[in-house]
CSV table of C-alpha atoms and ligand atoms in Angstrom, one decimal:
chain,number,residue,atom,x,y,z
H,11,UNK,CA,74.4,82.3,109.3
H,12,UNK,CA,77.7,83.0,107.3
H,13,UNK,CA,80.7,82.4,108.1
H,14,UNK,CA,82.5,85.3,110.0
H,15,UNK,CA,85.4,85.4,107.5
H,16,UNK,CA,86.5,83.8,104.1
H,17,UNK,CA,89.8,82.4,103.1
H,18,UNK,CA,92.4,85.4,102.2
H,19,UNK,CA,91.8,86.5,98.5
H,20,UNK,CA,95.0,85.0,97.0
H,21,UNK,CA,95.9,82.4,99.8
H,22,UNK,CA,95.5,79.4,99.2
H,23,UNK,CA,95.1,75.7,101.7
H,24,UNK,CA,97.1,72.7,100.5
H,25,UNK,CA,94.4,70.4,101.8
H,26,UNK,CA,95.4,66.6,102.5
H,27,UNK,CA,94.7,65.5,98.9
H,28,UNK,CA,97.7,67.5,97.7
H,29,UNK,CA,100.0,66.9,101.0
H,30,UNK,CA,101.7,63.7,99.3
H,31,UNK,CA,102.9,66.1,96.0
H,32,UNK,CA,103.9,68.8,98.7
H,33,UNK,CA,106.0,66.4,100.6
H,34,UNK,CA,107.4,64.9,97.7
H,35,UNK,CA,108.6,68.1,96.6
H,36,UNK,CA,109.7,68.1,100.3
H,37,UNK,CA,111.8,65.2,99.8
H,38,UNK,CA,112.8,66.1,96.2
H,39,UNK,CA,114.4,69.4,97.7
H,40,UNK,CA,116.0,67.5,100.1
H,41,UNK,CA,117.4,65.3,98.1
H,42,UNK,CA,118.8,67.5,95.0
H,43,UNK,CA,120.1,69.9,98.1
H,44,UNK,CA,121.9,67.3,100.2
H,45,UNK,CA,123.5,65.8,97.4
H,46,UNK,CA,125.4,68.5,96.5
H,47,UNK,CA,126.4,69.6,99.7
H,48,UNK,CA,123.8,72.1,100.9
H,49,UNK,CA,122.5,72.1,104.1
H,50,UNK,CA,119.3,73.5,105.0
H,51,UNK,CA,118.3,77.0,106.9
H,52,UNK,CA,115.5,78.5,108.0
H,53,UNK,CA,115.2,82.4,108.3
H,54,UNK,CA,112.4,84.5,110.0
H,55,UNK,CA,109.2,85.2,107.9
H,56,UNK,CA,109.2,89.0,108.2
H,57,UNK,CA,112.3,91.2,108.4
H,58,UNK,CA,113.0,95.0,108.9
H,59,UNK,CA,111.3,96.0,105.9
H,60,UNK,CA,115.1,97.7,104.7
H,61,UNK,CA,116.4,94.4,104.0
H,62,UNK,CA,113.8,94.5,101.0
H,63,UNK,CA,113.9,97.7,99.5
H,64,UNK,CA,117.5,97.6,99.4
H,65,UNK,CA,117.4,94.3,98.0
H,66,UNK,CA,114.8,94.1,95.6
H,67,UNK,CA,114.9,97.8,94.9
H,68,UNK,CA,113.3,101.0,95.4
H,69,UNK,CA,111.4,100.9,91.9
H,70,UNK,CA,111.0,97.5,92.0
H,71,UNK,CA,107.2,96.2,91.6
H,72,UNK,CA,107.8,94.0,94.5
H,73,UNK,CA,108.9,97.1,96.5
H,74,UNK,CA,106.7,99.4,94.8
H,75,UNK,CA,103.4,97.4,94.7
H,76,UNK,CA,103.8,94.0,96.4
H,77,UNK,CA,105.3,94.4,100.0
H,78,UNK,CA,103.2,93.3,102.8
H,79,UNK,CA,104.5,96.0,105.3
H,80,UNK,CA,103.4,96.9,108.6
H,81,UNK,CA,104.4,98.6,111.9
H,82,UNK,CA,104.6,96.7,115.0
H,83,UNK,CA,103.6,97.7,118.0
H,84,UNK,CA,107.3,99.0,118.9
H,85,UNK,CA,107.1,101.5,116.2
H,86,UNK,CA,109.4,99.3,113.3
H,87,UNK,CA,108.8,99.2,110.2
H,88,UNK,CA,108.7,94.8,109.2
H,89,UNK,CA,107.2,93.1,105.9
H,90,UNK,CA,106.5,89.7,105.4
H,91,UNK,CA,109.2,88.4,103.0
H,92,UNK,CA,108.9,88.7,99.2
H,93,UNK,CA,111.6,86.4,98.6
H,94,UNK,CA,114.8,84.9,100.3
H,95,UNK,CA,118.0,85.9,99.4
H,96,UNK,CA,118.2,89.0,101.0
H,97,UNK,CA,117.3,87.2,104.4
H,98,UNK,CA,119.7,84.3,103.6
H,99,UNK,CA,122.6,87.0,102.5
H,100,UNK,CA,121.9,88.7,106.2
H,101,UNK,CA,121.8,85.4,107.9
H,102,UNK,CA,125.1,84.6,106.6
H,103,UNK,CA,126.7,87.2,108.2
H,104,UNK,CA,124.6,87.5,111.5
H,105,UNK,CA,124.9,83.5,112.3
H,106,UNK,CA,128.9,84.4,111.2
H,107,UNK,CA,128.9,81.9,108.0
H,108,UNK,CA,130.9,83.8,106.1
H,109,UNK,CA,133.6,82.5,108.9
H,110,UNK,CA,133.1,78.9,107.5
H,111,UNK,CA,134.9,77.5,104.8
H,112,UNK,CA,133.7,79.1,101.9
H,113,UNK,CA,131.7,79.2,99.6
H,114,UNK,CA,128.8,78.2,102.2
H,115,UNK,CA,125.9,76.5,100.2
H,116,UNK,CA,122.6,76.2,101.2
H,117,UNK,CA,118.8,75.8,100.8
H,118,UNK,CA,115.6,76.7,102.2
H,119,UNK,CA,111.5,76.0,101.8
H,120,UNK,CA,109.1,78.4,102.8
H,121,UNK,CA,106.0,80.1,102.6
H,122,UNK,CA,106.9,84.1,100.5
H,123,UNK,CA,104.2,87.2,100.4
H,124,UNK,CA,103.6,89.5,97.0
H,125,UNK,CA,100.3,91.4,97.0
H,126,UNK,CA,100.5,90.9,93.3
H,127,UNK,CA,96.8,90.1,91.3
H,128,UNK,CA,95.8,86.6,92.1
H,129,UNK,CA,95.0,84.4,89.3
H,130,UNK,CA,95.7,80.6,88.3
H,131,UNK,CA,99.4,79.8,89.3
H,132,UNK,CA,99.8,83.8,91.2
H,133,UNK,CA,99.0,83.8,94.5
H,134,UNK,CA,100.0,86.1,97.4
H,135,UNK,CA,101.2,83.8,99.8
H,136,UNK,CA,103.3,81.1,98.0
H,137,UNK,CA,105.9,78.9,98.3
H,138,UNK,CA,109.3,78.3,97.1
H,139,UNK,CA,112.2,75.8,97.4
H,140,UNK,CA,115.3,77.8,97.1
H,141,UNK,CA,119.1,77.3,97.2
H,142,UNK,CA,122.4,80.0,97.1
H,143,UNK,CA,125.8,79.5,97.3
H,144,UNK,CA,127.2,82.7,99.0
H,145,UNK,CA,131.2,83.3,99.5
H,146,UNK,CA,132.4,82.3,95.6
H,147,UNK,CA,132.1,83.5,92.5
H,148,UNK,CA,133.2,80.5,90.1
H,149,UNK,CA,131.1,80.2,87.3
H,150,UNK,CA,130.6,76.5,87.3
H,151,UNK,CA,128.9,77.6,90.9
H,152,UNK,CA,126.3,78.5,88.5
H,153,UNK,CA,125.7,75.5,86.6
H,154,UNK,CA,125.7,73.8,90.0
H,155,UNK,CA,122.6,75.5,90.9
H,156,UNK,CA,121.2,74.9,87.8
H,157,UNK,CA,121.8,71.7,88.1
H,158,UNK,CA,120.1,71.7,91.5
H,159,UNK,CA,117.3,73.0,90.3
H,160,UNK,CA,117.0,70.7,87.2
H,161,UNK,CA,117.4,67.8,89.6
H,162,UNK,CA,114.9,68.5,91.7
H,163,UNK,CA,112.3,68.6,88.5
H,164,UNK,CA,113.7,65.8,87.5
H,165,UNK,CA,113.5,64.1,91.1
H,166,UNK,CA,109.4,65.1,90.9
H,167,UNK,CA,109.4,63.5,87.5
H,168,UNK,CA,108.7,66.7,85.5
H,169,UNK,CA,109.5,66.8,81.9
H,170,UNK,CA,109.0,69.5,79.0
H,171,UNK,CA,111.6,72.1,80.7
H,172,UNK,CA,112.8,74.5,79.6
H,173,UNK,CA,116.1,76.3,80.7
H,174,UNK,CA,116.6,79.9,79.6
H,175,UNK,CA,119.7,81.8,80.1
H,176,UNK,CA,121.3,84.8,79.6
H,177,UNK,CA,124.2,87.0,81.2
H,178,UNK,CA,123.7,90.1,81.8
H,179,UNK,CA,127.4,91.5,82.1
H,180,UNK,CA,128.9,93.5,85.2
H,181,UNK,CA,130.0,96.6,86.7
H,182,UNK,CA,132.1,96.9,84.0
H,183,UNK,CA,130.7,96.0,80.8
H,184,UNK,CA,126.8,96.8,81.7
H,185,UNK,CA,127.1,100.6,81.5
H,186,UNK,CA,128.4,100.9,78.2
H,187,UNK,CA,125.9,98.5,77.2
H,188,UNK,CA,122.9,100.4,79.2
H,189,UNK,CA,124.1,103.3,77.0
H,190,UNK,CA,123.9,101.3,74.0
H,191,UNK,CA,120.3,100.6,74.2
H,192,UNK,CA,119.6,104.4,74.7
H,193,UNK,CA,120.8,105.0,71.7
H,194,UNK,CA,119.2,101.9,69.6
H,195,UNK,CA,115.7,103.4,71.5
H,196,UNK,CA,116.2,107.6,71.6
H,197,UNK,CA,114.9,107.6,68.0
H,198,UNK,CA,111.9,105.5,68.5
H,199,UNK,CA,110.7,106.9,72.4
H,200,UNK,CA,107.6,107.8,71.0
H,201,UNK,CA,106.2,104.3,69.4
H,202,UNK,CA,107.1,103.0,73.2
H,203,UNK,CA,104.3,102.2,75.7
H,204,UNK,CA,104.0,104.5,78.7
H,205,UNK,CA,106.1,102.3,81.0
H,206,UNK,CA,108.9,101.6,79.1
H,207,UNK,CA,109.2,105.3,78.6
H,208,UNK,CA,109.8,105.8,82.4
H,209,UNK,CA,112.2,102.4,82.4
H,210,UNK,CA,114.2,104.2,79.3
H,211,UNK,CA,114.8,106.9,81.8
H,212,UNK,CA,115.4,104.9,84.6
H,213,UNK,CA,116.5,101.1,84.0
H,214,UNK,CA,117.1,100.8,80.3
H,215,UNK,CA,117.5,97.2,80.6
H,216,UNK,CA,114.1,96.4,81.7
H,217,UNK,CA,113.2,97.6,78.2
H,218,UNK,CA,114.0,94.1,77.3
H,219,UNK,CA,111.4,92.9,79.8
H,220,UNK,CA,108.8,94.3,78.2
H,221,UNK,CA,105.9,92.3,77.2
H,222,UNK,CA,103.7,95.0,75.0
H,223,UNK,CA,102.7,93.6,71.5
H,224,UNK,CA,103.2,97.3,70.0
H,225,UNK,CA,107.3,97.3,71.7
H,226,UNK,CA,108.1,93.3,70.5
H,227,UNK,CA,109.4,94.1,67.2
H,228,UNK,CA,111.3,97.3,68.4
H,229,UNK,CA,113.3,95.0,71.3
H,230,UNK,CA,113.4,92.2,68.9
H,231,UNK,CA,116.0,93.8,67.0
H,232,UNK,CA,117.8,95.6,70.2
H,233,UNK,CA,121.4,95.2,70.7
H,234,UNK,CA,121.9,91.7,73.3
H,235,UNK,CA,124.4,92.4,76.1
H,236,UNK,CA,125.9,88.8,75.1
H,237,UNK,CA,127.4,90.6,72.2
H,238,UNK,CA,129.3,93.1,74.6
H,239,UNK,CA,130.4,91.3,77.7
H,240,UNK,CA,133.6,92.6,78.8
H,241,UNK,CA,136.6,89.7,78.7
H,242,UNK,CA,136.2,88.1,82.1
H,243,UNK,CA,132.3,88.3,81.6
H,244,UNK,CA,132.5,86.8,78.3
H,245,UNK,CA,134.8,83.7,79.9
H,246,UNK,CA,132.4,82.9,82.4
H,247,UNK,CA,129.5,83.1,79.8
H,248,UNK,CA,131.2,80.3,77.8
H,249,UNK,CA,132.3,78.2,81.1
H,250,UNK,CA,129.0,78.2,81.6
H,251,UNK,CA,127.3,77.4,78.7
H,252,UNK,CA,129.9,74.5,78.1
H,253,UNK,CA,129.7,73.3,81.5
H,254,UNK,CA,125.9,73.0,80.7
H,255,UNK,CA,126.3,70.9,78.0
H,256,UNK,CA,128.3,68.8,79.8
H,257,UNK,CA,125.7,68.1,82.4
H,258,UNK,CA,123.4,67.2,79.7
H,259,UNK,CA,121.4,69.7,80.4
H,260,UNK,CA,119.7,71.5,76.7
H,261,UNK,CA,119.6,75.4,77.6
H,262,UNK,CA,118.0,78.6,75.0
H,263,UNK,CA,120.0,81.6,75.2
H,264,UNK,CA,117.0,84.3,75.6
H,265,UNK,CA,118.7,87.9,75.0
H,266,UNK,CA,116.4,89.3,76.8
H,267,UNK,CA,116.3,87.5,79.9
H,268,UNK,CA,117.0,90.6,82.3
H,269,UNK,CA,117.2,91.9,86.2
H,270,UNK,CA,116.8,95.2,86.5
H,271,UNK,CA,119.2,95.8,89.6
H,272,UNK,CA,122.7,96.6,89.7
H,273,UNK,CA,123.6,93.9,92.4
H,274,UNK,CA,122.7,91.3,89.6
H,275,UNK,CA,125.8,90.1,87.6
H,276,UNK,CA,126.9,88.0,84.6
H,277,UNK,CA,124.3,84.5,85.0
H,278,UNK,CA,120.8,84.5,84.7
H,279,UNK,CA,118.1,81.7,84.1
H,280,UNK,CA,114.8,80.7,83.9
H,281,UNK,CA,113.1,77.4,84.1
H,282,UNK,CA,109.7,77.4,82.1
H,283,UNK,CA,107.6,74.5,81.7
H,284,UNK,CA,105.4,73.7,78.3
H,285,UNK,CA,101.8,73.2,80.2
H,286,UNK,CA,101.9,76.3,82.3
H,287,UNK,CA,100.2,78.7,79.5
H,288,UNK,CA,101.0,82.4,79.1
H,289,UNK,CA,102.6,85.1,81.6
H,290,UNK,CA,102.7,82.3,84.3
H,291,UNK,CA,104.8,79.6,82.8
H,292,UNK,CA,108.1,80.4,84.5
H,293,UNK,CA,108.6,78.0,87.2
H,294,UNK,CA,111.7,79.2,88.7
H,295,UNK,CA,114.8,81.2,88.0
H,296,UNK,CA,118.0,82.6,89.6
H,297,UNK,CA,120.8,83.9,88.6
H,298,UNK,CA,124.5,85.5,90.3
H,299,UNK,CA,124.4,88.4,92.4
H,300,UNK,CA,127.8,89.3,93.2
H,301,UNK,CA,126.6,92.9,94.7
H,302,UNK,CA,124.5,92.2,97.1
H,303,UNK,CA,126.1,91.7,100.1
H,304,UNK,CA,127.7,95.3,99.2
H,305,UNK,CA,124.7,96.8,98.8
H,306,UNK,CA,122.7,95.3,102.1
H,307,UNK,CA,126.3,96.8,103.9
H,308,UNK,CA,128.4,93.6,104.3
H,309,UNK,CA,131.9,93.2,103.2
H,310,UNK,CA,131.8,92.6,99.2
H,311,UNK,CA,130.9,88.8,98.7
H,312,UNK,CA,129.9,87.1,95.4
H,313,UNK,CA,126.8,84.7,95.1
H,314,UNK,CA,124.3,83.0,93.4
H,315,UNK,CA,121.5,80.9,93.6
H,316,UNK,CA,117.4,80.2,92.8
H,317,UNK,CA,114.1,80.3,93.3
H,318,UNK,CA,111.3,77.5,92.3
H,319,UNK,CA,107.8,78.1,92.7
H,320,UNK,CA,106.1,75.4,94.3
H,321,UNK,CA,102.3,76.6,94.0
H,322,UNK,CA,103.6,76.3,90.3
H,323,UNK,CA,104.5,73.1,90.4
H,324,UNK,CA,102.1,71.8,91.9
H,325,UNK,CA,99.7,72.7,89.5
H,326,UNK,CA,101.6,70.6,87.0
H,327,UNK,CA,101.9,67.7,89.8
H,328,UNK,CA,98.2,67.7,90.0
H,329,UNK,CA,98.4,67.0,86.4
H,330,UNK,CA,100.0,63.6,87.0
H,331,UNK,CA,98.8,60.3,89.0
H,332,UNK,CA,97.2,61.4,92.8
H,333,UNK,CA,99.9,60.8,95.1
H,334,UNK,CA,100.1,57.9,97.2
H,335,UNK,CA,98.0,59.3,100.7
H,336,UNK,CA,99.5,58.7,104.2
H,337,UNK,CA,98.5,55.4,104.9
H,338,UNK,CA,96.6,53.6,107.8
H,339,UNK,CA,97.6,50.7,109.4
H,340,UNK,CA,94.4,49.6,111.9
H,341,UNK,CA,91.2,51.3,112.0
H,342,UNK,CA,89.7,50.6,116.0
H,343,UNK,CA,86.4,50.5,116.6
H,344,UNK,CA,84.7,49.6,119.8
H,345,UNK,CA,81.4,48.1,119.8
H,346,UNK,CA,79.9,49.8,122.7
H,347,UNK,CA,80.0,53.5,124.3
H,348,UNK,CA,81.8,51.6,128.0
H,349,UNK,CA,84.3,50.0,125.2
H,350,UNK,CA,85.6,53.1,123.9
H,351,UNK,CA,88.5,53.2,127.3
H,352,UNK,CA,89.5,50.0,126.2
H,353,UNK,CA,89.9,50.3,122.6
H,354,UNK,CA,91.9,53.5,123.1
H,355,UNK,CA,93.8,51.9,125.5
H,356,UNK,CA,94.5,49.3,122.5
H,357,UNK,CA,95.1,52.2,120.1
H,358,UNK,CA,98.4,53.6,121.8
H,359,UNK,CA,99.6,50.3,122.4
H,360,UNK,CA,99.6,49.8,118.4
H,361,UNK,CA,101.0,53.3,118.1
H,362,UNK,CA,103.6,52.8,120.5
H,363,UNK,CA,104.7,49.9,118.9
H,364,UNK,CA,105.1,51.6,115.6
H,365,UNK,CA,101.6,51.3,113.8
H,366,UNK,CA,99.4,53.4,112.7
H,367,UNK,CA,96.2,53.6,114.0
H,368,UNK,CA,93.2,55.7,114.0
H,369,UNK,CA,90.6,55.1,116.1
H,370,UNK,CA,86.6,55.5,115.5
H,371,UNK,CA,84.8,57.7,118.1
H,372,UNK,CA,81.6,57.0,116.7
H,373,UNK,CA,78.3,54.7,117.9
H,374,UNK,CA,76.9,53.6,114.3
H,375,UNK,CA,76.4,50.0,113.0
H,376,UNK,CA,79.7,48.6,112.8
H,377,UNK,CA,79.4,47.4,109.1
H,378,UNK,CA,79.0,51.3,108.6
H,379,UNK,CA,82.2,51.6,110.4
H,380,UNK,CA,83.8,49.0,108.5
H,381,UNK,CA,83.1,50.9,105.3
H,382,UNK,CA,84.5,53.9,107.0
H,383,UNK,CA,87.5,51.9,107.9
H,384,UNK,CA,87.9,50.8,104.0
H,385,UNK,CA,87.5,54.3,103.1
H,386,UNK,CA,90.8,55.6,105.2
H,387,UNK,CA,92.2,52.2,103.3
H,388,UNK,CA,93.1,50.6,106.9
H,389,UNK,CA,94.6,46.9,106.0
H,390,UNK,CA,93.5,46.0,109.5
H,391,UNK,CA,90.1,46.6,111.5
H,392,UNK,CA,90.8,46.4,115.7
H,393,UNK,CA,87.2,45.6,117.0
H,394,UNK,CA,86.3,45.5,120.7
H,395,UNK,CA,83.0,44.5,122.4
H,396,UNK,CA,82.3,44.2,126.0
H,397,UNK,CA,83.2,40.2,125.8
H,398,UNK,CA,86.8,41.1,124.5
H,399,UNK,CA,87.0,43.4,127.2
H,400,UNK,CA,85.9,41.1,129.9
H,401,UNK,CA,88.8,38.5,128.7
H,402,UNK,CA,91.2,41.2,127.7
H,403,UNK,CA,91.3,40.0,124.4
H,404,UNK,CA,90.7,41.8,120.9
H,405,UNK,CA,89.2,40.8,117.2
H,406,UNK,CA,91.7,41.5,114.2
H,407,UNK,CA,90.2,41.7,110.9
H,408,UNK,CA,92.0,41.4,107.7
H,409,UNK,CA,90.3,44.3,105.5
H,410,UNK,CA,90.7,43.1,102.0
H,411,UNK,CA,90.8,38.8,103.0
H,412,UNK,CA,87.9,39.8,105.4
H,413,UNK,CA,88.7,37.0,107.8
H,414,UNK,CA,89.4,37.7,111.6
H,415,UNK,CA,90.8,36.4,114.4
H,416,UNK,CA,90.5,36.7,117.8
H,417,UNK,CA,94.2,37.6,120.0
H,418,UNK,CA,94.9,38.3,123.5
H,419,UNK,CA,95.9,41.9,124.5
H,420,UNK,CA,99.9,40.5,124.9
H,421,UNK,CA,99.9,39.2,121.3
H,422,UNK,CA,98.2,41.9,119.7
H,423,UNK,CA,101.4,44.1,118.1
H,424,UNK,CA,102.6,41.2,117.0
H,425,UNK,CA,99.4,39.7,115.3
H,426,UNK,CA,98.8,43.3,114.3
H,427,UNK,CA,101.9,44.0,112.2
H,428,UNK,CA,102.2,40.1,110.7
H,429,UNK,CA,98.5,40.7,109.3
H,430,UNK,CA,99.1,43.9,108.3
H,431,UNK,CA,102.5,43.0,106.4
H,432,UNK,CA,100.2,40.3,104.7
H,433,UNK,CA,97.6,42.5,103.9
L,702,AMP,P1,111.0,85.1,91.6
L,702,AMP,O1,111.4,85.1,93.0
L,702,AMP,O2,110.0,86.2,91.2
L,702,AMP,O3,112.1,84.9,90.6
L,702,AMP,O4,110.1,83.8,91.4
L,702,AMP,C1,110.6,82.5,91.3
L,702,AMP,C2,109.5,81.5,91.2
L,702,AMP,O5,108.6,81.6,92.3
L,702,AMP,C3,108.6,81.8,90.0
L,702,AMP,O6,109.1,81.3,88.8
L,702,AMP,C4,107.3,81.2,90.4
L,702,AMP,O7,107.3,79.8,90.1
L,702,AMP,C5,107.3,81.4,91.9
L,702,AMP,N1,106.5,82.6,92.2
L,702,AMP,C6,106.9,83.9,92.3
L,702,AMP,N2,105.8,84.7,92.6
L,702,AMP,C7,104.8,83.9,92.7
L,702,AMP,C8,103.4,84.2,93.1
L,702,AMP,N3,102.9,85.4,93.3
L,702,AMP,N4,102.6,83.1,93.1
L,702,AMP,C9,103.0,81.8,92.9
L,702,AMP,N5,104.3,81.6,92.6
L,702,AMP,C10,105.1,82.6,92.5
C-alpha cells in the first residue's frame, strides 16, 4: 500500500542529522543579534495578504507568481508570508514601538513561503534569520547590519564571502536617473529580450537585473546610478563604504545590484558565497527602505535591515564537519518485561536530577541493547533485573571502560553523573 501523501514538492524536513547546524545557526543569530542590541520578535506566519502586495509590489514576481494566498473561512483574503519586513514594519506600529527610544532594532528567525520552482538551494518553504533597524536613517545603521550579518557567517565559521553593494539613490536623484537609462536603452529596445521590454516600460531599473546572455553586453555599458546620486545620497554612499573598511570588512561595488520598488532607498547588499554555483549563490541581502512605512500607511519612518537564507546555508554547513548531535547521558534498560516500572521509575529520577536519559522499551538480548546504547553514544548504561529490583538497587556501566558497578537507588544520581563526568 502507498503512502496516502508525499512530502510537499519544494518543502523540505531538517531531520535530526542537520538539527545541530540548524541550532548553531540558532545560536549564531542570537549571538551576532544580541550583541549589537537587537532583541528578538516573532510575527504571525500569514498576514492580510495587503501587507504584501503593497510591500513587495504589485508586479513583483513574489506578488505576481509566488504568494501563497488563500481565503479563510471568514471571507479575508491571508497569505503565508514571503518575507519579513513588511510584518516587522506593521508590528512596530501595532505593538506601539515606534513609541520606544528610537531607532528600535531587532531580529527574527522563521520559516517564509514563495511558490517559486524548486531546485537545489530554492525551496518553497524556507527559512531565514533576519534583522532591521526601523525609526533612523543614519548610514552607519547600514554598515551595522552588515556587520550583523557578516558576523553571523563568521560566528558559523563560513569563509569565501562575498559582500556586494550598491546604492541605488532616492526620491530625489532616482528619477532623473530612471530617465537616464531610457535614453541609454530607446535605441536598442529591439536587441532586448521580451521581459526587459515590459520592465523598460515599467521599472527601468530592473533592466540592470537582467540575467539574459543576449542583454549582458548592452547593461554592461549602462549608465550606474553611483555616478548620479544626488548630494546627500552621494554622502551616505561614501560613509558607508568608509565605514566598511573600517570594520574590515572587503566589499565589490556591483552597479547593477538593484530593487525594483520605490520604497527602496540609497544602500543595497548582497552576500554571495564561492561554493553555491550559479543563480543560487546569494545567501542573503538587505538593504534601506526608507519608504516603507509610508507606503504600508504609517507615519514616514526610515529603515533598514536583512535577510539570510538559512536552507542556503545550510547546504554549505553540510559541506563542513557533521555537527556535534544532542548527546546522551544513560541509556536504561531493564532486563525483564515486570522491570520495565522500575527502570522508568529510575529514568525520571536521572532526568530530574539533570541527566539525560533515554530509556529502552524493548525485550532483545541485552548485549543487543548495549550496542543500541553505544549507537545513541550513551557514556553510561542503567541496567535493571528483577534482583536489583527486589533490593532497590541498580547496575551502572561505564560504556567505553566497560566496567560496572552495582549502587543503591539513593546513590544513583550521584554515582550517575561522577561516572558520566569520567566517561
Ligand atoms: P530575499 O528575501 O529574496 O532577499 O532573500 C534573502 C535570502 O533568503 C536569499 O539570499 C536566500 O538565501 C534566501 N531565500 C530566498 N528565497 C529562497 C527560496 N525560495 N529558497 C531558499 N532560500 C531562499
Amino acid at each position: 500500500m502507498a503512502p496516502v501523501a508525499q512530502r510537499v514538492r519544494g518543502t523540505q524536513d531538517i531531520l535530526p542529522a542537520d538539527q545541530p547546524h540548524w541550532e548553531l545557526m540558532e545560536r549564531a543569530a542570537h549571538t551576532a543579534a544580541t550583541r549589537a542590541g537587537y532583541q528578538k520578535i516573532a510575527t504571525p506566519i500569514f498576514e492580510a495578504t495587503d501587507l504584501f502586495v503593497r510591500s513587495a509590489g504589485e508586479a513583483s514576481d513574489v506578488v505576481a507568481k509566488e504568494m501563497y494566498t488563500f481565503t479563510d473561512r471568514g471571507g479575508r483574503s491571508l497569505t503565508l508570508r514571503p518575507e519579513g519586513t513588511a510584518s516587522i514594519v506593521r508590528a512596530y506600529f501595532d505593538g506601539g514601538l515606534d513609541q520606544e527610544p528610537q531607532p528600535v532594532r531587532l531580529f527574527y528567525l522563521g520559516p517564509f513561503f514563495r511558490y517559486d520552482r524548486p531546485q537545489a538551494g530554492r525551496y518553497r518553504q524556507f527559512h531565514q534569520f533576519g534583522v532591521e533597524v526601523i525609526g533612523e536613517g543614519h548610514a552607519l545603521l547600514d554598515v551595522e547590519v552588515i556587520q550583523v550579518g557578516w558576523q553571523w557567517f563568521s560566528e558559523l565559521g563560513i569563509g569565501d564571502l562575498g559582500l556586494k553593494l550598491n546604492s541605488i539613490g532616492d526620491e530625489v536623484c532616482r528619477p532623473a536617473y530612471r530617465e537616464l537609462l531610457r535614453d541609454y536603452y530607446r535605441p536598442h529596445l529591439d536587441t532586448l529580450c521580451e521581459e526587459d521590454r515590459i520592465r523598460f516600460e515599467r521599472n527601468p531599473l530592473r533592466l540592470l537585473d537582467c540575467k539574459v546572455p543576449q542583454c549582458q553586453p548592452l547593461k554592461a555599458k549602462a549608465p550606474r546610478i553611483v555616478d548620479h546620486l544626488c548630494g546627500p545620497c552621494a554622502t551616505a554612499f561614501a560613509s558607508v563604504k568608509g565605514a566598511l573598511e573600517a570594520a574590515g570588512i572587503p566589499f565589490e561595488l556591483d552597479p547593477s545590484l538593484v530593487r525594483g520598488l520605490d520604497y527602496y532607498t540609497r544602500t543595497v547588499f548582497e552576500y554571495q558565497h564561492g561554493s553555491l554555483g550559479g543563480a543560487q549563490n546569494a545567501l542573503g541581502g538587505g538593504g534601506r527602505y526608507d519608504g516603507l512605512a509610508a507606503e504600508l500607511g504609517y507615519r514616514s519612518t526610515p529603515g533598514v535591515g536583512l535577510a539570510v537564507g538559512m536552507d542556503r546555508t545550510l547546504l554549505i554547513l553540510r559541506q563542513g564537519s557533521p555537527g556535534q548531535a544532542e548527546g546522551v547521558d544513560v541509556y536504561a534498560i531493564a532486563l525483564e518485561d515486570g522491570d520495565q516500572g522500575y527502570a522508568f521509575q529510575l529514568a525520571s529520577t536521572l532526568r530530574a536530577g539533570g541527566l539525560r536519559v533515554v530509556l529502552d522499551p524493548g525485550a532483545a538480548r541485552l548485549d543487543a541493547r548495549l550496542r543500541k546504547a553505544a549507537r545513541k553514544g550513551a557514556r553510561v548504561a542503567l541496567i535493571v533485573g528483577p534482583d536489583e529490583r527486589a533490593r532497590g538497587e541498580a547496575v551502572i556501566r561505564d560504556m567505553s571502560a566497560k566496567t560496572q558497578v552495582t549502587v543503591p537507588e539513593r546513590e544513583i544520581i550521584a554515582a550517575v553523573t561522577q561516572a558520566v563526568g569520567a566517561a
